[in-house]
């Protein structure tokens, strides 16, 4: 059953969003186009160069791309963010607009790290309400003068998209705040008709619709052949799927500027899989810290079954043949912009005024946005506790707290603001003296020059956020304390610089500031001791800590961050034009499947034609996942499958065998009605050519003493891993953990693999891991060996195969595919023999062909059965069975009994 979010996206893609009214986007440019309804299933085979949508849409793309000519021929970086780095102001006479760059925007500064030959183009919304009648003129002005394309959202849509879903739901959730009650939402007042902080389907629809408007604006300006797209932050997480569906080969990067919560928190999101899948439509996903990346990878593992791999320092997720890169890089500040402010003449005057005001005092500084996660009140309580525990600081220590005006709304925010005011008043009342106020609380917009002046005179900066994405306040403080050589504003210009930091361990910049005093802001007493330590340490230690921090901050600035991200994005996209791919799925389930250039779907007409021409055919079939679905509860072969197999076997030109990991006690009864079918059980250890033949072994292995060594080890892990169990076969032991916790089960499997390899190092066994299994089996036993034995024996009897079909679905079948690919070189089969090694499902494989599912496998076998000649000519099976007796066959090993028969 399709989830509602999928159907909502189908409606949104068709423009059916009457509830919110028009977007306020004004008249569209001539190059824009109307969105089509997404198909129920979309499959687009072919090379990457042919992956754009239909010809009409390609023509539209060409048209809109020409509307915004690039100032330079070559690659371009399109930066897409919720807000443009532009300040818009009405003219004094009310006629028209005046635009200027927002010098405080770090998105603007990322241009410094982009190669000179690459143009940077911005797409985003304006922080101004532009009437629809003026939007075309404003758009053209910004495109021509600023290389910016504005996205205009109606006030109603913006309210639902930004204030309700982004700030009211996603932002708290990503900061570990669960909406237990309706009043726990900053958007409560902004959206009185909703359930407050709880998930609201209509707000999600508004979020998707807003992302669609950003997508349409990107399409107007994009050149998909040359441009890179860099999407920023949680406001636009739905955008990659819109872009990937339209341009399958597009090079897309995404950077999350907020925390990414642990899987325990994230899994409460009703559209959790949709958001993960849309992010995986990017080529590179960036996070500030490893913790945030680890949480994302854990969510992908637990909810999508995807495991990451680390290779040469890069982390990647294999997603339908594509490798999605994971980038861990904390953002930096713009050194030049800060230093230019510090050089201003009025800056020195402001610093001098503050020094005089706080002369003889130790100034601790806090600079925070007013929201529920910045921990301002915890900081005040810790400062109050310090004054009580260390009375020597009464009259000497001052906490200056700058609280930027809140951007959100809600009752809990009002409660915190009231608590902050009460705490400030109490501290100043209890510890204040004539001419001395312990707390200086500034709750207004503070200009950059004034804020930097406070940084310059502060002895210590304190950050007590309970959860924050990055927080660049400590970085700015370090630069200001370093000062500008030759400037009187620099502290101790002629001597060493010094600074101290007390930072929460829950903010993104904490790992990179190794010299800071890290605290748990919830522990008031230890935070108070940290404040005391910060202003009590020796001058030499302050200098050493400052020097360490400044070396890092000055070399890891915003240009370093953007340069590193763009380089990794280029590396992640280097194979875009080499692999063929298919766009499949609907809604947020859409994804691009990238495959090896030589990997293609098995053509029914081609294989039937080759089958009809052949005189000696070998057909090797896996069972679970090939003839019956893996998820099927009833594993017995259907009457249709039995009929097809019997028809194939009745053709004397055919040798048909089931090659499975199942035990012989399982396979034998299953195919008792197929008298001429060959069976290879337990990956080929046991072999039976026809129903009336005895089971034989194809290796000399008869010592199974290693089982007594391996089973106790497996029992140890089974007891410690809830949901796991051991499957005991006659020749192998298999540990299954598909029902265990994904993370713990995978970790235990890796540990068990190492443990077993150590214990069984001198035993003739192979220890291998598979999908949710760890298996121990005799060496030299594989499906590949069985396939080679069958083909070799056919050659020895003068019936060299001139047609080989081999089908399987899992890792054990890869051995068979690999051996099949090599038989031609060793003359085991006839020259120019068509080799059809086929895997089930579109996934990376050693096979050259694939079929989508078991239904297509059965359909293909049915077509071969229809082309078969049922009249017997030569009973080749009897010859082969007789010949097997000449092979060295060991005695059958004793049965150990089966607990459960599973496997391919």
PDB file of C-alpha atoms in Angstrom, residues 83-231:
ATOM      1  CA  UNK A  83      17.471  32.688   1.893  1.00  0.00           C
ATOM      2  CA  UNK A  84      19.664  34.580  -0.538  1.00  0.00           C
ATOM      3  CA  UNK A  85      22.761  36.358   0.829  1.00  0.00           C
ATOM      4  CA  UNK A  86      21.135  39.619  -0.238  1.00  0.00           C
ATOM      5  CA  UNK A  87      19.542  42.447   1.734  1.00  0.00           C
ATOM      6  CA  UNK A  88      16.473  44.028   0.073  1.00  0.00           C
ATOM      7  CA  UNK A  89      15.212  47.489   1.085  1.00  0.00           C
ATOM      8  CA  UNK A  90      12.460  49.690  -0.271  1.00  0.00           C
ATOM      9  CA  UNK A  91      13.569  52.994  -1.736  1.00  0.00           C
ATOM     10  CA  UNK A  92      12.809  56.008   0.400  1.00  0.00           C
ATOM     11  CA  UNK A  93      10.159  57.178  -2.052  1.00  0.00           C
ATOM     12  CA  UNK A  94       8.538  53.715  -2.072  1.00  0.00           C
ATOM     13  CA  UNK A  95       9.292  53.217  -5.765  1.00  0.00           C
ATOM     14  CA  UNK A  96      11.401  50.176  -6.384  1.00  0.00           C
ATOM     15  CA  UNK A  97      14.001  48.333  -4.397  1.00  0.00           C
ATOM     16  CA  UNK A  98      17.633  48.687  -3.365  1.00  0.00           C
ATOM     17  CA  UNK A  99      19.713  45.535  -3.018  1.00  0.00           C
ATOM     18  CA  UNK A 100      23.074  44.875  -1.364  1.00  0.00           C
ATOM     19  CA  UNK A 101      25.084  41.851  -0.348  1.00  0.00           C
ATOM     20  CA  UNK A 102      24.567  40.571   3.180  1.00  0.00           C
ATOM     21  CA  UNK A 103      28.144  40.807   4.421  1.00  0.00           C
ATOM     22  CA  UNK A 104      27.367  38.632   7.467  1.00  0.00           C
ATOM     23  CA  UNK A 105      26.172  35.713   5.330  1.00  0.00           C
ATOM     24  CA  UNK A 106      28.624  32.841   5.225  1.00  0.00           C
ATOM     25  CA  UNK A 107      26.930  31.536   2.082  1.00  0.00           C
ATOM     26  CA  UNK A 108      28.207  34.640   0.350  1.00  0.00           C
ATOM     27  CA  UNK A 109      31.713  33.982   1.629  1.00  0.00           C
ATOM     28  CA  UNK A 110      31.859  30.388   0.376  1.00  0.00           C
ATOM     29  CA  UNK A 111      32.665  31.903  -3.032  1.00  0.00           C
ATOM     30  CA  UNK A 112      36.214  32.433  -1.797  1.00  0.00           C
ATOM     31  CA  UNK A 113      36.870  28.683  -1.821  1.00  0.00           C
ATOM     32  CA  UNK A 114      35.433  28.053  -5.275  1.00  0.00           C
ATOM     33  CA  UNK A 115      37.912  27.853  -8.191  1.00  0.00           C
ATOM     34  CA  UNK A 116      38.274  31.124 -10.087  1.00  0.00           C
ATOM     35  CA  UNK A 117      37.022  29.579 -13.311  1.00  0.00           C
ATOM     36  CA  UNK A 118      33.791  28.401 -11.679  1.00  0.00           C
ATOM     37  CA  UNK A 119      30.961  30.918 -11.452  1.00  0.00           C
ATOM     38  CA  UNK A 120      28.781  30.923  -8.324  1.00  0.00           C
ATOM     39  CA  UNK A 121      25.045  31.459  -8.777  1.00  0.00           C
ATOM     40  CA  UNK A 122      22.572  31.698  -5.882  1.00  0.00           C
ATOM     41  CA  UNK A 123      18.954  30.517  -5.699  1.00  0.00           C
ATOM     42  CA  UNK A 124      16.827  31.323  -2.646  1.00  0.00           C
ATOM     43  CA  UNK A 125      14.148  33.526  -1.159  1.00  0.00           C
ATOM     44  CA  UNK A 126      14.365  37.156  -0.108  1.00  0.00           C
ATOM     45  CA  UNK A 127      13.771  38.419   3.408  1.00  0.00           C
ATOM     46  CA  UNK A 128      11.254  40.873   2.051  1.00  0.00           C
ATOM     47  CA  UNK A 129       7.669  40.687   0.858  1.00  0.00           C
ATOM     48  CA  UNK A 130       7.787  41.605  -2.826  1.00  0.00           C
ATOM     49  CA  UNK A 131       4.367  42.208  -4.426  1.00  0.00           C
ATOM     50  CA  UNK A 132       3.587  39.897  -7.366  1.00  0.00           C
ATOM     51  CA  UNK A 133       3.508  42.842  -9.772  1.00  0.00           C
ATOM     52  CA  UNK A 134       7.161  43.656  -9.003  1.00  0.00           C
ATOM     53  CA  UNK A 135       8.558  40.131  -8.880  1.00  0.00           C
ATOM     54  CA  UNK A 136       9.634  39.886 -12.523  1.00  0.00           C
ATOM     55  CA  UNK A 137      11.530  43.162 -12.329  1.00  0.00           C
ATOM     56  CA  UNK A 138      13.166  42.208  -9.027  1.00  0.00           C
ATOM     57  CA  UNK A 139      14.155  38.812 -10.448  1.00  0.00           C
ATOM     58  CA  UNK A 140      15.823  40.326 -13.484  1.00  0.00           C
ATOM     59  CA  UNK A 141      17.648  42.907 -11.377  1.00  0.00           C
ATOM     60  CA  UNK A 142      19.042  40.247  -9.046  1.00  0.00           C
ATOM     61  CA  UNK A 143      20.011  37.919 -11.895  1.00  0.00           C
ATOM     62  CA  UNK A 144      21.792  40.637 -13.833  1.00  0.00           C
ATOM     63  CA  UNK A 145      23.443  42.421 -10.930  1.00  0.00           C
ATOM     64  CA  UNK A 146      23.980  39.751  -8.283  1.00  0.00           C
ATOM     65  CA  UNK A 147      23.801  36.399 -10.098  1.00  0.00           C
ATOM     66  CA  UNK A 148      20.902  35.500  -7.807  1.00  0.00           C
ATOM     67  CA  UNK A 149      17.520  33.980  -8.745  1.00  0.00           C
ATOM     68  CA  UNK A 150      14.863  34.744  -6.122  1.00  0.00           C
ATOM     69  CA  UNK A 151      12.120  32.278  -5.183  1.00  0.00           C
ATOM     70  CA  UNK A 152       8.841  33.939  -4.224  1.00  0.00           C
ATOM     71  CA  UNK A 153       6.514  32.107  -1.862  1.00  0.00           C
ATOM     72  CA  UNK A 154       3.111  33.409  -0.895  1.00  0.00           C
ATOM     73  CA  UNK A 155       2.837  34.555   2.758  1.00  0.00           C
ATOM     74  CA  UNK A 156       0.449  31.687   3.479  1.00  0.00           C
ATOM     75  CA  UNK A 157       2.751  29.049   2.008  1.00  0.00           C
ATOM     76  CA  UNK A 158       5.825  30.528   3.671  1.00  0.00           C
ATOM     77  CA  UNK A 159       4.054  30.515   7.037  1.00  0.00           C
ATOM     78  CA  UNK A 160       3.233  26.829   6.721  1.00  0.00           C
ATOM     79  CA  UNK A 161       6.553  25.865   5.151  1.00  0.00           C
ATOM     80  CA  UNK A 162       9.003  27.852   7.268  1.00  0.00           C
ATOM     81  CA  UNK A 163       7.361  28.739  10.564  1.00  0.00           C
ATOM     82  CA  UNK A 164       5.256  25.642  10.971  1.00  0.00           C
ATOM     83  CA  UNK A 165       7.123  22.704   9.468  1.00  0.00           C
ATOM     84  CA  UNK A 166      10.757  23.879   9.404  1.00  0.00           C
ATOM     85  CA  UNK A 167      10.955  25.880  12.639  1.00  0.00           C
ATOM     86  CA  UNK A 168       7.975  24.333  14.387  1.00  0.00           C
ATOM     87  CA  UNK A 169       8.634  20.657  13.690  1.00  0.00           C
ATOM     88  CA  UNK A 170      11.893  19.761  11.929  1.00  0.00           C
ATOM     89  CA  UNK A 171      14.128  22.170  13.819  1.00  0.00           C
ATOM     90  CA  UNK A 172      13.045  20.997  17.308  1.00  0.00           C
ATOM     91  CA  UNK A 173      13.147  17.354  16.238  1.00  0.00           C
ATOM     92  CA  UNK A 174      16.665  17.696  14.833  1.00  0.00           C
ATOM     93  CA  UNK A 175      17.626  19.287  18.159  1.00  0.00           C
ATOM     94  CA  UNK A 176      16.305  16.249  20.060  1.00  0.00           C
ATOM     95  CA  UNK A 177      12.992  17.741  21.158  1.00  0.00           C
ATOM     96  CA  UNK A 178      10.033  15.387  20.772  1.00  0.00           C
ATOM     97  CA  UNK A 179       6.529  16.908  20.458  1.00  0.00           C
ATOM     98  CA  UNK A 180       4.878  15.151  23.393  1.00  0.00           C
ATOM     99  CA  UNK A 181       2.145  17.755  23.679  1.00  0.00           C
ATOM    100  CA  UNK A 182       0.525  20.286  21.372  1.00  0.00           C
ATOM    101  CA  UNK A 183       1.890  23.288  23.257  1.00  0.00           C
ATOM    102  CA  UNK A 184       5.506  22.194  22.764  1.00  0.00           C
ATOM    103  CA  UNK A 185       5.898  23.998  19.453  1.00  0.00           C
ATOM    104  CA  UNK A 186       7.512  27.306  18.546  1.00  0.00           C
ATOM    105  CA  UNK A 187       4.966  27.474  15.745  1.00  0.00           C
ATOM    106  CA  UNK A 188       1.904  27.187  17.953  1.00  0.00           C
ATOM    107  CA  UNK A 189       0.916  30.814  17.500  1.00  0.00           C
ATOM    108  CA  UNK A 190       2.007  30.828  13.878  1.00  0.00           C
ATOM    109  CA  UNK A 191      -0.292  27.941  13.044  1.00  0.00           C
ATOM    110  CA  UNK A 192      -3.219  27.917  15.500  1.00  0.00           C
ATOM    111  CA  UNK A 193      -5.146  25.413  13.391  1.00  0.00           C
ATOM    112  CA  UNK A 194      -2.480  22.712  13.746  1.00  0.00           C
ATOM    113  CA  UNK A 195      -1.592  20.376  16.566  1.00  0.00           C
ATOM    114  CA  UNK A 196       1.399  22.533  17.401  1.00  0.00           C
ATOM    115  CA  UNK A 197       4.596  20.503  17.590  1.00  0.00           C
ATOM    116  CA  UNK A 198       3.048  17.264  16.413  1.00  0.00           C
ATOM    117  CA  UNK A 199       3.491  16.168  12.829  1.00  0.00           C
ATOM    118  CA  UNK A 200       0.926  17.820  10.575  1.00  0.00           C
ATOM    119  CA  UNK A 201       0.346  16.313   7.139  1.00  0.00           C
ATOM    120  CA  UNK A 202      -0.743  19.626   5.630  1.00  0.00           C
ATOM    121  CA  UNK A 203       2.466  21.276   6.848  1.00  0.00           C
ATOM    122  CA  UNK A 204       4.487  18.484   5.234  1.00  0.00           C
ATOM    123  CA  UNK A 205       2.614  19.093   1.991  1.00  0.00           C
ATOM    124  CA  UNK A 206       3.457  22.791   2.259  1.00  0.00           C
ATOM    125  CA  UNK A 207       7.100  21.849   2.792  1.00  0.00           C
ATOM    126  CA  UNK A 208       7.116  19.689  -0.349  1.00  0.00           C
ATOM    127  CA  UNK A 209       5.322  22.344  -2.361  1.00  0.00           C
ATOM    128  CA  UNK A 210       7.800  25.023  -1.289  1.00  0.00           C
ATOM    129  CA  UNK A 211      10.660  22.731  -2.297  1.00  0.00           C
ATOM    130  CA  UNK A 212       8.949  22.285  -5.654  1.00  0.00           C
ATOM    131  CA  UNK A 213       8.999  26.073  -6.173  1.00  0.00           C
ATOM    132  CA  UNK A 214      12.738  26.103  -5.436  1.00  0.00           C
ATOM    133  CA  UNK A 215      13.142  23.259  -7.929  1.00  0.00           C
ATOM    134  CA  UNK A 216      11.272  25.194 -10.631  1.00  0.00           C
ATOM    135  CA  UNK A 217      13.529  28.191 -10.103  1.00  0.00           C
ATOM    136  CA  UNK A 218      16.638  26.007 -10.372  1.00  0.00           C
ATOM    137  CA  UNK A 219      15.317  24.532 -13.634  1.00  0.00           C
ATOM    138  CA  UNK A 220      14.937  28.036 -15.045  1.00  0.00           C
ATOM    139  CA  UNK A 221      18.630  28.821 -14.617  1.00  0.00           C
ATOM    140  CA  UNK A 222      20.380  25.467 -14.821  1.00  0.00           C
ATOM    141  CA  UNK A 223      22.670  24.048 -17.471  1.00  0.00           C
ATOM    142  CA  UNK A 224      22.512  20.363 -16.462  1.00  0.00           C
ATOM    143  CA  UNK A 225      25.556  19.407 -18.516  1.00  0.00           C
ATOM    144  CA  UNK A 226      27.980  21.718 -16.712  1.00  0.00           C
ATOM    145  CA  UNK A 227      26.455  22.897 -13.438  1.00  0.00           C
ATOM    146  CA  UNK A 228      26.943  21.592  -9.916  1.00  0.00           C
ATOM    147  CA  UNK A 229      24.111  22.026  -7.402  1.00  0.00           C
ATOM    148  CA  UNK A 230      24.875  22.652  -3.724  1.00  0.00           C
ATOM    149  CA  UNK A 231      21.738  22.515  -1.549  1.00  0.00           C
TER     150      UNK A 231
END
